[in-house]
mmCIF file of C-alpha atoms in Angstrom:
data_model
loop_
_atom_site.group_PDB
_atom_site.id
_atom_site.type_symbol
_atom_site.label_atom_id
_atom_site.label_comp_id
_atom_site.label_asym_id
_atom_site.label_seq_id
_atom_site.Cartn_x
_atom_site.Cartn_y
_atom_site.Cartn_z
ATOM 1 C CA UNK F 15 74.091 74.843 28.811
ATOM 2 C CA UNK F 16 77.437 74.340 29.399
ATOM 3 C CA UNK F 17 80.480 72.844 28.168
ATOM 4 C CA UNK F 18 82.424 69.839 29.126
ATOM 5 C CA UNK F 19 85.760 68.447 28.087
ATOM 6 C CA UNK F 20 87.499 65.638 29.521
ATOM 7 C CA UNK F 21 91.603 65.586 29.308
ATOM 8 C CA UNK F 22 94.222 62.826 29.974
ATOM 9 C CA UNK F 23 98.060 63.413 29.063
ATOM 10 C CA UNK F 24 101.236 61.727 30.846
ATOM 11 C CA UNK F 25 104.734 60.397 30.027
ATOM 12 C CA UNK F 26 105.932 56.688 30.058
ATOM 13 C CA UNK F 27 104.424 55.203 33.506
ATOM 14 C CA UNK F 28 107.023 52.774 33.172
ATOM 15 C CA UNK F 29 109.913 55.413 33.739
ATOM 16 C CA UNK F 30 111.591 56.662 36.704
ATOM 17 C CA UNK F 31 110.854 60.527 35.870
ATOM 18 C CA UNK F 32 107.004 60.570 35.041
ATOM 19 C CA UNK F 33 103.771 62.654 35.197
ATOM 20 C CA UNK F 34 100.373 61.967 34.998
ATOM 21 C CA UNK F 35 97.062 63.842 35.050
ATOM 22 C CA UNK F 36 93.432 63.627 33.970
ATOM 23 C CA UNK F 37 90.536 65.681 34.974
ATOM 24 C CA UNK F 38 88.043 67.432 33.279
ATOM 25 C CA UNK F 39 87.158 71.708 32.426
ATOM 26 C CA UNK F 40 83.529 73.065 32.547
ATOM 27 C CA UNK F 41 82.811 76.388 30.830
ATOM 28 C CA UNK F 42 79.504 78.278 31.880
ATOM 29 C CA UNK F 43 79.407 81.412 30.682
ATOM 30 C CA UNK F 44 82.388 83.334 31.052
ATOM 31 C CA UNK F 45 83.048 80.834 34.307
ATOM 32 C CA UNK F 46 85.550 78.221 34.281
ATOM 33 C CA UNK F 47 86.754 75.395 36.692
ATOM 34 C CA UNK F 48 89.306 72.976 36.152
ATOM 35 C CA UNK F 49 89.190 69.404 38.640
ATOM 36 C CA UNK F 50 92.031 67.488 38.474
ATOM 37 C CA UNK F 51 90.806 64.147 39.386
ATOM 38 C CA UNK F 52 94.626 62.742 39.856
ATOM 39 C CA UNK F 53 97.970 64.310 39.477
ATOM 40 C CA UNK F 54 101.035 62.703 39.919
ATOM 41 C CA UNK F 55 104.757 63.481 39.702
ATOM 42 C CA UNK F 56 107.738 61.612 40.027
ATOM 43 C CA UNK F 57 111.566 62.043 39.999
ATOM 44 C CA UNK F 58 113.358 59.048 40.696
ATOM 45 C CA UNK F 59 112.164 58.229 44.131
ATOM 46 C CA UNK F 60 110.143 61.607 45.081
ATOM 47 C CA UNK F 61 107.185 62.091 44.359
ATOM 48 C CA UNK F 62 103.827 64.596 44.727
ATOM 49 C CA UNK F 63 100.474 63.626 44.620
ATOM 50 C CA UNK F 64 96.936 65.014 44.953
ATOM 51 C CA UNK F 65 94.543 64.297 48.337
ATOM 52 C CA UNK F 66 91.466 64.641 46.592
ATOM 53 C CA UNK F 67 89.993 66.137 43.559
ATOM 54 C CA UNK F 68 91.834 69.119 42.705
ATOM 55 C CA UNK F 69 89.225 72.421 41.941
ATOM 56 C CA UNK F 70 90.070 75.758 40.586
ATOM 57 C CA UNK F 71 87.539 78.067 39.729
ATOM 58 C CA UNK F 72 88.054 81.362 37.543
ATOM 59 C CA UNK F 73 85.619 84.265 36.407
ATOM 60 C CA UNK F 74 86.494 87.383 35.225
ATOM 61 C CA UNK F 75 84.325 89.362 37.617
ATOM 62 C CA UNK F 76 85.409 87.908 40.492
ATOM 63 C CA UNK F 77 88.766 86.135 39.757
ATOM 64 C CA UNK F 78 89.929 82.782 41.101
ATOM 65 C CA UNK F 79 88.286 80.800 43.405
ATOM 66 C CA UNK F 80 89.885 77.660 44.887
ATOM 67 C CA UNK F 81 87.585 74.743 46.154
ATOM 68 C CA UNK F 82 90.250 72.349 47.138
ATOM 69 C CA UNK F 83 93.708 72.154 46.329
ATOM 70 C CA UNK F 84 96.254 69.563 47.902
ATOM 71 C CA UNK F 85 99.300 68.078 46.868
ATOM 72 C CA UNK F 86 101.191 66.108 49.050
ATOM 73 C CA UNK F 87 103.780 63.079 49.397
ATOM 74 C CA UNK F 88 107.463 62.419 49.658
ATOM 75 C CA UNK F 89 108.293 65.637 47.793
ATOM 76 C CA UNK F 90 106.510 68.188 50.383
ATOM 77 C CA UNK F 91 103.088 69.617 50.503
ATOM 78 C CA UNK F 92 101.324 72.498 48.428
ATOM 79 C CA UNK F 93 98.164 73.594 49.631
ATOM 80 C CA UNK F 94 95.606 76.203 47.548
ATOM 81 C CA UNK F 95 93.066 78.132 49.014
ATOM 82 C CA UNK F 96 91.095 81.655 49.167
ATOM 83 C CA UNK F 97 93.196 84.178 50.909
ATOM 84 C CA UNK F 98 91.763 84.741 54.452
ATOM 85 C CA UNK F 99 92.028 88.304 54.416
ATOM 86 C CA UNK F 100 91.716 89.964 51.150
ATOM 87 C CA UNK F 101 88.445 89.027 48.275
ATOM 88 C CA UNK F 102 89.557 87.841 45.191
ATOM 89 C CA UNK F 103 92.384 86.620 45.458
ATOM 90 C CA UNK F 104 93.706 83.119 46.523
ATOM 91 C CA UNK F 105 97.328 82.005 48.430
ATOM 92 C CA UNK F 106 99.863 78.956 47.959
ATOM 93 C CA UNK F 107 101.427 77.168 50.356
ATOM 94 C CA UNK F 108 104.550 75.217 49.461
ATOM 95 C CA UNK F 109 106.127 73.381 52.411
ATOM 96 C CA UNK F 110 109.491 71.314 52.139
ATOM 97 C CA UNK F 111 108.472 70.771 48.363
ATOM 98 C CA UNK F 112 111.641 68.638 46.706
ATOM 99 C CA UNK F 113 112.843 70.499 43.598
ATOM 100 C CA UNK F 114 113.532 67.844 41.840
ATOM 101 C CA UNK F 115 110.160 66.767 40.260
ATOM 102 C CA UNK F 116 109.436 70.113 39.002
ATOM 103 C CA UNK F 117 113.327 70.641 37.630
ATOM 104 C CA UNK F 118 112.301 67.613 35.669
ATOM 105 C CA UNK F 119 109.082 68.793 34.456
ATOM 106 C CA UNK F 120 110.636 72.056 33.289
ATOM 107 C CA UNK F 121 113.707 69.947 31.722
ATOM 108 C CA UNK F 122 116.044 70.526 34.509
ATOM 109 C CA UNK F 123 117.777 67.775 35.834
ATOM 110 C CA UNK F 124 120.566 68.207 37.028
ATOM 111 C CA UNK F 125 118.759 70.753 39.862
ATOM 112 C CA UNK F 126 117.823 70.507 42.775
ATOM 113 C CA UNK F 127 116.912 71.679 46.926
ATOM 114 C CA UNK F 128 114.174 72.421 49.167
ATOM 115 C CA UNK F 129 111.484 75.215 48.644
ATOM 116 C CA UNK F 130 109.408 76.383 51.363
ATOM 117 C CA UNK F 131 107.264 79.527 50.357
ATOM 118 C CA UNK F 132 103.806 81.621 50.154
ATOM 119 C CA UNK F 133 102.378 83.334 47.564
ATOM 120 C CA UNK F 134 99.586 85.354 46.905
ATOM 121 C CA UNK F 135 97.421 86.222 43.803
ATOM 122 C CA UNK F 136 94.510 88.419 42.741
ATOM 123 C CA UNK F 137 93.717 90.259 39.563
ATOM 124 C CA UNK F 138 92.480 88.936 36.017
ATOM 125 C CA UNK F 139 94.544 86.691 33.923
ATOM 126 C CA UNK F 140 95.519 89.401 31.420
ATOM 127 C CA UNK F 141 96.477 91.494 34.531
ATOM 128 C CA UNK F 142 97.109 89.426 37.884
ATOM 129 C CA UNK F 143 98.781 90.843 41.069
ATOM 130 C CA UNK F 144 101.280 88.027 42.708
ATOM 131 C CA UNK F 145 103.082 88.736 45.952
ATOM 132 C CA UNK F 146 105.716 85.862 47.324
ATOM 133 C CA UNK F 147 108.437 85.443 50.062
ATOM 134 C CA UNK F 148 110.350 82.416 51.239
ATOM 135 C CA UNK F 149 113.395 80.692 50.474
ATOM 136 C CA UNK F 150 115.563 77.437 49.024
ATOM 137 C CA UNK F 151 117.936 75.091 50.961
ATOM 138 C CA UNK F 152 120.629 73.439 50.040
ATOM 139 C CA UNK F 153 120.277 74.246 46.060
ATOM 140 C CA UNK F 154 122.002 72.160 43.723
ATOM 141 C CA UNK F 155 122.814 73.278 39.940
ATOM 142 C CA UNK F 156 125.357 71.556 37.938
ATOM 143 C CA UNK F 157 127.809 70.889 40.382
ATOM 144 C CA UNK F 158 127.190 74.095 42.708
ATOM 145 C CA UNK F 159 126.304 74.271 46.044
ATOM 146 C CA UNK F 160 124.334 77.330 47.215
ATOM 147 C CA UNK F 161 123.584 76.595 51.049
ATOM 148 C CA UNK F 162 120.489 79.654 51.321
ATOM 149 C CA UNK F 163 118.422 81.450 49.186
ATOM 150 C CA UNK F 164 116.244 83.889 50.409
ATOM 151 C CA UNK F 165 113.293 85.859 48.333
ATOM 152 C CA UNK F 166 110.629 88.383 48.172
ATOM 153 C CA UNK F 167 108.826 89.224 44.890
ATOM 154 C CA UNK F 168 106.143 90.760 43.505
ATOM 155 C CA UNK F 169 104.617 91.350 40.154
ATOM 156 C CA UNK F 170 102.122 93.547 38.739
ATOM 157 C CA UNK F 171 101.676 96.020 35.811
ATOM 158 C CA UNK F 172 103.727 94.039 33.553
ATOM 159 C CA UNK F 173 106.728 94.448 36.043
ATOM 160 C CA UNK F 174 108.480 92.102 38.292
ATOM 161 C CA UNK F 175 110.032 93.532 41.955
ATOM 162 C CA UNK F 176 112.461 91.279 42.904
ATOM 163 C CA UNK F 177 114.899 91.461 46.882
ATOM 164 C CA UNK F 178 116.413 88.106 46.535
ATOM 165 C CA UNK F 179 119.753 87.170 48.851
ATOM 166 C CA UNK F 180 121.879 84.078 48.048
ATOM 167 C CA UNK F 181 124.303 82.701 50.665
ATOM 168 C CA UNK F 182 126.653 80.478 48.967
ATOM 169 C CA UNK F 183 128.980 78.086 50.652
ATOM 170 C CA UNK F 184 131.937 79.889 50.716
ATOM 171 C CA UNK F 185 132.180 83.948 50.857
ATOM 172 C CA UNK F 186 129.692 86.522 51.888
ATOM 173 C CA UNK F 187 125.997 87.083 50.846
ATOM 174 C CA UNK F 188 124.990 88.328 47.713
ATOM 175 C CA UNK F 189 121.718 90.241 46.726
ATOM 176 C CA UNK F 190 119.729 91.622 43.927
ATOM 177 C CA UNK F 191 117.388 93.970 43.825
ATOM 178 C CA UNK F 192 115.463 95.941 41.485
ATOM 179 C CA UNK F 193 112.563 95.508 38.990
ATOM 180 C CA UNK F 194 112.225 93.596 35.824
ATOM 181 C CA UNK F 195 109.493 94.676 33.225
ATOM 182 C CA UNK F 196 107.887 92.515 30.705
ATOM 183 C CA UNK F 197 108.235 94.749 27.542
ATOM 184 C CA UNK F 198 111.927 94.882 26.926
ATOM 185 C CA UNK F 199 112.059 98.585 25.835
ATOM 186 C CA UNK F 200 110.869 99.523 29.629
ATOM 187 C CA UNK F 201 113.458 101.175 31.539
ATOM 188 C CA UNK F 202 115.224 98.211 34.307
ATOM 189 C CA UNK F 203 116.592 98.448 37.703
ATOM 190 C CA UNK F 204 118.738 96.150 39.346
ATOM 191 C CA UNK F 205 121.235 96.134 41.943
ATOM 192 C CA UNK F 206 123.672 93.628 42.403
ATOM 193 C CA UNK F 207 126.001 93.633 45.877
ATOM 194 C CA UNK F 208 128.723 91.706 47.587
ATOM 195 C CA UNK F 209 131.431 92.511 50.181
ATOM 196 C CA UNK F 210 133.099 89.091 49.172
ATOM 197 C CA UNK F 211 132.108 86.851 46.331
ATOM 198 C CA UNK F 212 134.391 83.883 46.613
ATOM 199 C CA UNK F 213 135.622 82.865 43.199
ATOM 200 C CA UNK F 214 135.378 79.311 43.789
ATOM 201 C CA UNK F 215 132.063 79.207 42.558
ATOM 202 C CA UNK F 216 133.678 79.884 39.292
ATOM 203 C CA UNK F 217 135.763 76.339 39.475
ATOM 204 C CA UNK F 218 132.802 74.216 38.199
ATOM 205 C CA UNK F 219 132.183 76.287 34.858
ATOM 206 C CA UNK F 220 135.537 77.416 33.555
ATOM 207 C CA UNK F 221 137.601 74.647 31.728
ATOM 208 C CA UNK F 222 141.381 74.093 31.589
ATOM 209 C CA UNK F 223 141.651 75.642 34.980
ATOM 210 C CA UNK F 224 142.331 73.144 38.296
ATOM 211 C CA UNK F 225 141.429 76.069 40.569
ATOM 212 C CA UNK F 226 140.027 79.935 41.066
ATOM 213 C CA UNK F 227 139.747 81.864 44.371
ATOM 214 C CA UNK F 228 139.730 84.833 45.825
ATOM 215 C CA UNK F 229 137.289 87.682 47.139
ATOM 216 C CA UNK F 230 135.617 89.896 44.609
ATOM 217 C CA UNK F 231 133.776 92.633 46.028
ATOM 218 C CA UNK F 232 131.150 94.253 43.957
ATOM 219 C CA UNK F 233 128.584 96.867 43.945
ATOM 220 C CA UNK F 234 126.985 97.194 39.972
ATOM 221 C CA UNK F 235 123.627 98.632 38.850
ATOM 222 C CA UNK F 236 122.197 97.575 35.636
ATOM 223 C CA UNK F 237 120.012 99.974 33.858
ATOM 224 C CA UNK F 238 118.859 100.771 30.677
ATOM 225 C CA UNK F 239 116.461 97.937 29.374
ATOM 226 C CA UNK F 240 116.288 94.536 28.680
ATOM 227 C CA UNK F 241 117.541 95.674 24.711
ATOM 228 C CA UNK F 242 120.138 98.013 25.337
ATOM 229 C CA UNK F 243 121.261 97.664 29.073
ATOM 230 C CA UNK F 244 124.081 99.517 30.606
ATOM 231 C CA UNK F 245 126.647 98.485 33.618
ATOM 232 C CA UNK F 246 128.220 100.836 36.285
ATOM 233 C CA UNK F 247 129.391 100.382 39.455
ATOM 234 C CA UNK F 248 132.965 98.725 41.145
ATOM 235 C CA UNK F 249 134.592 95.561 41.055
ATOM 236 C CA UNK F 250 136.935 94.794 43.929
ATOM 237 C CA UNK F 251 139.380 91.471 43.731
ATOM 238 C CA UNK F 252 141.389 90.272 46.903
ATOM 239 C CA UNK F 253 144.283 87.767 46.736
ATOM 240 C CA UNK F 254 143.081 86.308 43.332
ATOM 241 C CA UNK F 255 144.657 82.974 42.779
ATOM 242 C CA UNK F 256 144.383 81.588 39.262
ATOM 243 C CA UNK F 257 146.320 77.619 38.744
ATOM 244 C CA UNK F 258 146.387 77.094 34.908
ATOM 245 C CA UNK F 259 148.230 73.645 34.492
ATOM 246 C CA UNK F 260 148.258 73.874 31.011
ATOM 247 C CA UNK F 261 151.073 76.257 31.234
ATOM 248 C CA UNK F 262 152.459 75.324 34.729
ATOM 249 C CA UNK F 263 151.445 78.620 36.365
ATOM 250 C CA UNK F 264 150.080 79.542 39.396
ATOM 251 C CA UNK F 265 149.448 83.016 39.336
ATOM 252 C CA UNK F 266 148.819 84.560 42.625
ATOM 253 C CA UNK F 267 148.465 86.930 44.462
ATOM 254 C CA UNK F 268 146.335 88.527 42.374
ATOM 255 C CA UNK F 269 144.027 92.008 43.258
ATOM 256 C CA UNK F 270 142.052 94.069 40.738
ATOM 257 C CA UNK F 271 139.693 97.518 40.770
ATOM 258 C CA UNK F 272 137.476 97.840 37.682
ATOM 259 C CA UNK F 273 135.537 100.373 37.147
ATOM 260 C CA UNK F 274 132.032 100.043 34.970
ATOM 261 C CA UNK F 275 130.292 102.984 33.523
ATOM 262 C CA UNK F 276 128.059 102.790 30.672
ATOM 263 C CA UNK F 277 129.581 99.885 29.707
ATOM 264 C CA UNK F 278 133.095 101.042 29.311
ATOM 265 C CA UNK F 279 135.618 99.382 31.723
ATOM 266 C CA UNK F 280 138.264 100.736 33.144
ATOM 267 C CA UNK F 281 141.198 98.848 35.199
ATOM 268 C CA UNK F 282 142.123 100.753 37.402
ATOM 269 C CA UNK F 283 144.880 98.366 38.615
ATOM 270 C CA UNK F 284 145.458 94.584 37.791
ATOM 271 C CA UNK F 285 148.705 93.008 39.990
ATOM 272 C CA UNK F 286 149.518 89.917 39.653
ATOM 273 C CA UNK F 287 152.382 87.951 41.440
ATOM 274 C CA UNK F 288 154.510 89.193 43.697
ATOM 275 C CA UNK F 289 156.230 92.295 44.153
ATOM 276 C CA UNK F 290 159.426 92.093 42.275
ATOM 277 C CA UNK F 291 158.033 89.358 40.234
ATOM 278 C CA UNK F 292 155.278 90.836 39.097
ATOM 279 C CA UNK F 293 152.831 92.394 36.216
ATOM 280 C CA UNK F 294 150.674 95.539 36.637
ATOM 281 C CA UNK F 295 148.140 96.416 34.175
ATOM 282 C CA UNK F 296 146.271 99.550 34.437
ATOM 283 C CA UNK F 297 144.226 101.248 31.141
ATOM 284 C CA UNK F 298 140.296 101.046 29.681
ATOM 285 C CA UNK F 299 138.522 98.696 27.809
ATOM 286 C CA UNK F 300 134.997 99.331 26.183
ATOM 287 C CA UNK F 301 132.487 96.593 26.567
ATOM 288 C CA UNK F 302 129.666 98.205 23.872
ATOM 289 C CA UNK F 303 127.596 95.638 22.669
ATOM 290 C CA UNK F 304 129.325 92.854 24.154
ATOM 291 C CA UNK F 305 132.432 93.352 22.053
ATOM 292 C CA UNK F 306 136.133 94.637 23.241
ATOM 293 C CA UNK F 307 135.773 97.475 20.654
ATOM 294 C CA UNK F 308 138.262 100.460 22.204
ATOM 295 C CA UNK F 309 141.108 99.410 24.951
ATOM 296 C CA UNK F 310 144.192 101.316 25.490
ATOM 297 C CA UNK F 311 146.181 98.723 28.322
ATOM 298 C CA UNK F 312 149.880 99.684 29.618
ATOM 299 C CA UNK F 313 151.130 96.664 31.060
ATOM 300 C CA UNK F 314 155.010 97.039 33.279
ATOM 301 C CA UNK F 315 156.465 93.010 34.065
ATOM 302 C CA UNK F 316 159.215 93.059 36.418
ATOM 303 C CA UNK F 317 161.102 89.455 36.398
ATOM 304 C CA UNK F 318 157.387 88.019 35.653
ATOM 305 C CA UNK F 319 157.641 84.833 34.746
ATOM 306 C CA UNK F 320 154.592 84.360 32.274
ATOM 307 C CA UNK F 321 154.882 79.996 31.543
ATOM 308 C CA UNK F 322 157.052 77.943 33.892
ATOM 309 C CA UNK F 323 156.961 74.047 31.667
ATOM 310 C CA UNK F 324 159.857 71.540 33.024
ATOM 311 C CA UNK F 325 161.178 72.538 29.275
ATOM 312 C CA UNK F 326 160.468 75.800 29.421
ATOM 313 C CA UNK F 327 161.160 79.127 31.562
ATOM 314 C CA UNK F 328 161.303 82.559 30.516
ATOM 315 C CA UNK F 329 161.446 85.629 32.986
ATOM 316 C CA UNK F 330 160.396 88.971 31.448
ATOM 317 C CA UNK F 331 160.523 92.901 32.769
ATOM 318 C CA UNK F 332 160.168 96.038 30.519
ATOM 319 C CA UNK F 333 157.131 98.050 29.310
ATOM 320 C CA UNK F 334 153.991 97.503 26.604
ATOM 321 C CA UNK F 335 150.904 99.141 25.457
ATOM 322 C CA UNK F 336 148.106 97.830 23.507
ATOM 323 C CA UNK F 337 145.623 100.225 21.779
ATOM 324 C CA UNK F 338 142.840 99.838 19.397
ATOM 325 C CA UNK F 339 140.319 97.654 18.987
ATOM 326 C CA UNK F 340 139.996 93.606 18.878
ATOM 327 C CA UNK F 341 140.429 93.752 15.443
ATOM 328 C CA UNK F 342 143.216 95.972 14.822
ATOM 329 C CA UNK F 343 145.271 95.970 18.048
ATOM 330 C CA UNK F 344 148.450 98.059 18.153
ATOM 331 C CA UNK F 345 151.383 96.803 20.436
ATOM 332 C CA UNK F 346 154.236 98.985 21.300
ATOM 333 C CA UNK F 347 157.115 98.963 24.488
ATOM 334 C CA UNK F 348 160.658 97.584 25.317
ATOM 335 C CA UNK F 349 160.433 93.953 26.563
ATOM 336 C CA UNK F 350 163.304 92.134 27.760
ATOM 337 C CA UNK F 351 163.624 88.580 28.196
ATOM 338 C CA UNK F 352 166.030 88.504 31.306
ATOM 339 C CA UNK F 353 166.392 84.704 32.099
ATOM 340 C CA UNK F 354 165.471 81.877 29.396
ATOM 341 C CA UNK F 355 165.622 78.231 30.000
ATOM 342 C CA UNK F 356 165.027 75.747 27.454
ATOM 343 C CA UNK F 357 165.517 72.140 28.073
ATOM 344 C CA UNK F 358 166.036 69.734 25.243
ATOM 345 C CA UNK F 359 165.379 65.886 25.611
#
């Protein structure tokens, strides 16, 4: 004798964004199958939709078995079936599948682009195998622009293997790689490399500033785990060019080397402006916990001219350094204010 239950859930059908789906799930034994008898989702004007009853089958001795499985419509195509070539375990198509329905189903919005991928999956619930490559077009996330995304990932024994390569719209590539693990006291391992990550990416999420740029090149492994992780590797900026209006500057050039190990950074050189009108910073600073709590900076301005209003100007050249912590910071040096103009009315 088996069990039968009958299910029916959806959002307003009189809304643009909407989803709706009823079906029913038998239980026999320790088997259990799922048919959706309609599915639909909507974002504004794309949609998905099953063709046919949608049947999933799953029993712990033998795993998932897929009857039929076909979603199709405006939005792309996903299509579920036994894998071909291995027992057990079943594969996903997803061809041209819209983003945007499933962004809103997760609470997303504001994303979107164009998935095409396979996936594979075998294994118990408690302990599946999943193995997945393709890639995203044209991916839009709050106001960015990433042209390519290509990915291959796996996941098994609690762990996630991940190769994934963006191509944004400006710069070169940049890829991570490594493995994630479930339990957060598991040791992690992930790379994260670029010959030339363009800082206008950066323009959409930092306020007060009309415009970032430059080339930071970077090479950084994150270990550790997902409690306590630790950085190391090289930063790398290139004719860094930072407009602030708030305090008339434009500072530019502008090129960097960091250093990360174990979560201490150290600068090995910071220039910014021109030579002759300039400011070089060089010291350490250490990150621990997410806090500036040790940094010993040296900072030499030649004729650097730090705020440039139409009331004021001030030019500056001499020597400081800064030790100690965020909380007590000690300043010492000669500064000289060469050139001072200060307009009234």
């Amino acid at each position: 004798q088996g069990q039968k239950t009958d299910f029916l859930f959806g959002s307003n059908t009189n809304r643009e964004d909407k989803i709706y789906l009823w079906g029913q799930v038998e239980k026999h034994g320790q088997t259990i199958q799922v048919v959706a008898d309609s599915l639909h989702v909507q974002a504004s004007q794309v949609s998905l939709y099953n063709r046919g009853p949608l049947k999933v089958m799953y029993d712990p001795a033998r795993g998932f078995h897929i009857d039929q499985f076909e979603l199709t419509g405006p939005g792309g195509r996903v299509v579920a079936r036994d894998h071909p070539d291995f027992r057990s375990a079943i594969e996903i198509m997803l061809g041209d599948i819209d983003l945007r329905p499933w962004a809103f189903l997760f609470g997303q919005p504001h994303v979107g682009g164009v998935l095409n991928a396979e996936l594979a999956f075998s294994g118990g619930l408690s302990d599946p195998l999943v193995f997945a490559e393709g890639n995203l077009k044209q991916v839009e996330a709050y106001g960015l622009l990433i042209p390519t995304i290509t990915t291959n990932f796996s996941y098994g024994d609690k762990r996630f293997l991940v190769d994934v390569v963006l191509v944004p719209e400006h710069g070169k590539p940049i890829s991570v790689s490594g493995s994630v693990p479930i339990d957060s006291a598991e040791p992690l391992q992930l790379d994260l490399r670029s010959e030339g990550l363009a800082l206008t990416l950066l323009d959409t999420f930092v306020a007060g500033i009309n415009e970032i740029a430059g080339d930071l090149a970077l090479e950084l492994q994150l270990r550790g785990t997902r409690d306590i992780p630790t950085y190391q590797g090289k930063l790398r900026l290139k004719n860094g060019k930072i407009n602030h209006p708030s305090i008339g500057r434009v500072y530019e050039p502008i090129f960097a080397d960091l250093t990360m190990d174990q979560n201490r950074v150290r600068l090995d050189s910071l220039s910014i402006g021109k030579i002759g009108q300039q400011l070089v910073v060089s010291g350490h600073a250490d990150l621990t916990s997410g806090e500036l709590s040790d940094f010993d900076l040296r900072m030499n301005f030649t004729h650097f001219q730090p705020i440039r209003w139409p009331e004021v100007k001030a030019e500056l050249s001499g020597q400081l350094h800064m030790v100690g912590t965020s909380l007590r910071p000690r300043l010492s040096g000669n500064l000289v204010v060469q050139q001072t103009d200060i307009r009234l009315g």
